[in-house]
Amino acid sequence: MDLVSNLALGLSVALTLQNIGYCFVGCLLGTLIGVLPGIGPAATIAMLLPATFALEPTTALIMLAGIYYGAQYGGSTTAILVNLPGEATSVVTALDGYRMAQAGKAGVALAVAAIGSFVAGTIATLIIAAFAQPMSDLALRFGPAEYFSLMVLGLMASVILASGSLLKALCMILVGLLIGIVGTDINSGQMRFTFGLLELADGVNLVIMAMGLFGLGEIIKNLSLPPEERTTGLLTSIIPSRAEMRRVVGPILRGTALGSVLGILPGGGALLSSFASYSLEKKISRTPEKFGTGMVEGVAAPEAANNAGAQTSFIPMLTLGIPSNAIMALMAGAMILHGIQPGPGVIRDQPSLFWGIIASMWIGNAILLVLNLPLVGVWARLVTIPYHLLYPAIVVFCCVGVFTLNNNGIDIYLMCLFGLLGYAFFKLECEPAPLLLGAVLGPMMEENLRRTLLLSRGDPMVFIERPISAGILALAAIALVAMASPYLRHRREEILVEE
């Protein structure tokens, strides 16, 4: 009964005309910044923080929350249509979504992404309401040793993202790890592999990498082909069939469950959730060789996971006062600016604020579905634009989006460099997705390894003395043995022959 009464309190707060209006504004802004590459929800929330001073605390947080999970919706649009992830969380969606668009099913991919995000957001909101405190306790049991072990497991799973040569997939992961250590060492403060460029002191931005490898790389590949072979053109289906809807039920539910758990862990959240859910679906699929060629499951699972992860990342911030990522840190800052201390006291002292934000997530997901589904047909028709008109617009959007990240011209040169690398990877038949995951996990992996060894005074046995860490490392070892087995190598060779 407590849950029902608490949700009733939250709905009474969220359903006021003012809060619904600002929730709509946040969702609309989030969708727009998700579609426009490079801007990102963090920069938008940071710019809007001063504008929230005149609002009630609950209203301000509802609007900012709408921007965050609205961006998860919008980021998939350009990833599916033109292989240009609007958000880093949409990188995995591009793997199959863009292939669906090339096959004339852009509308189906967009609709599945919107429906998957809505279902995941709805279920994740219920999970937050029912299990916020237990899930926070689970997150507290993860120390640096457990995080390092989780990153190792993630790297082992990332090989599944690549089709074809196992050696090439491992090489791409290593390249990603090397790119990830570019920047300032968090412990010593020394700059590493920056070649004297201060612009690289903060490392290589993941959005720049994704836009170069996927967006510009695809443009260069298409321009290298004869005009009649360039990929745009078709639009054969907008509404998912019953068979396609049946196929995505399982991936959406599994992506929601995985994203809900990973979302509460610091560092990754929605980004790691999307990679992990795609790896899981490819692993359990009866036809893993078809992933990357336009599988609807490859769109549904990561879209559900990143939306669920985005929403459950509110749990540690609201219940413990511990932000799980940069955006949650900005949200915590907004609460402090309004005189509210994030932490356990929020539920006790500000129940209308806590439950109002949670209830607003349901309303926000409904608004996003209403906003996005009618636009599916409009967005899908973008693929019918002739390529000689489409690619200059994509390049302009890429350059503007990348420049707005740091107002640095060198970021545009970096994006062009990664575009050339993306084309080189295409010619060498190397998948770029493991490289991106290596770049994401590398810095977190190094930080937690060094932190663990400092706490244990250099004793590496701490990784197997802690039960959770030992269990995760055991799973990683099993995955490594399975990948090295002769049967799997033979299976991958069969898949290459089929392709």
CSV table of C-alpha atoms in Angstrom, one decimal, residues 14-29 31 62 66 69-70 73 114 118 122 359-375:
chain,number,residue,atom,x,y,z
A,14,ALA,CA,3.5,15.7,-11.6
A,15,LEU,CA,0.1,16.1,-13.1
A,16,THR,CA,-0.2,19.8,-12.4
A,17,LEU,CA,-0.4,22.0,-15.5
A,18,GLN,CA,2.9,23.7,-14.8
A,19,ASN,CA,4.8,20.5,-14.3
A,20,ILE,CA,3.3,18.8,-17.4
A,21,GLY,CA,4.2,21.9,-19.4
A,22,TYR,CA,7.9,21.9,-18.3
A,23,CYS,CA,8.1,18.1,-18.7
A,24,PHE,CA,7.0,18.6,-22.3
A,25,VAL,CA,9.6,21.4,-22.8
A,26,GLY,CA,12.3,19.1,-21.4
A,27,CYS,CA,11.3,16.1,-23.5
A,28,LEU,CA,11.2,18.3,-26.7
A,29,LEU,CA,14.6,19.9,-26.0
A,31,THR,CA,14.7,15.0,-28.5
A,62,ILE,CA,11.3,17.4,-13.9
A,66,GLY,CA,13.1,15.2,-19.4
A,69,TYR,CA,16.0,10.8,-21.1
A,70,GLY,CA,14.6,12.7,-24.1
A,73,TYR,CA,15.2,8.9,-27.7
A,114,ALA,CA,10.5,4.6,-29.9
A,118,PHE,CA,8.8,3.8,-24.0
A,122,THR,CA,7.8,2.7,-18.1
A,359,ALA,CA,5.9,9.9,-11.5
A,360,SER,CA,7.0,12.5,-14.1
A,361,MET,CA,9.1,9.9,-15.8
A,362,TRP,CA,6.0,8.0,-16.8
A,363,ILE,CA,4.4,11.2,-18.1
A,364,GLY,CA,7.7,12.1,-19.9
A,365,ASN,CA,7.9,8.7,-21.6
A,366,ALA,CA,4.3,9.0,-22.8
A,367,ILE,CA,5.1,12.5,-24.1
A,368,LEU,CA,8.1,11.2,-26.0
A,369,LEU,CA,6.1,8.4,-27.5
A,370,VAL,CA,3.5,10.8,-28.7
A,371,LEU,CA,6.2,13.2,-30.1
A,372,ASN,CA,8.2,10.5,-31.8
A,373,LEU,CA,5.8,8.0,-33.4
A,374,PRO,CA,4.0,10.6,-35.6
A,375,LEU,CA,7.4,11.8,-36.8
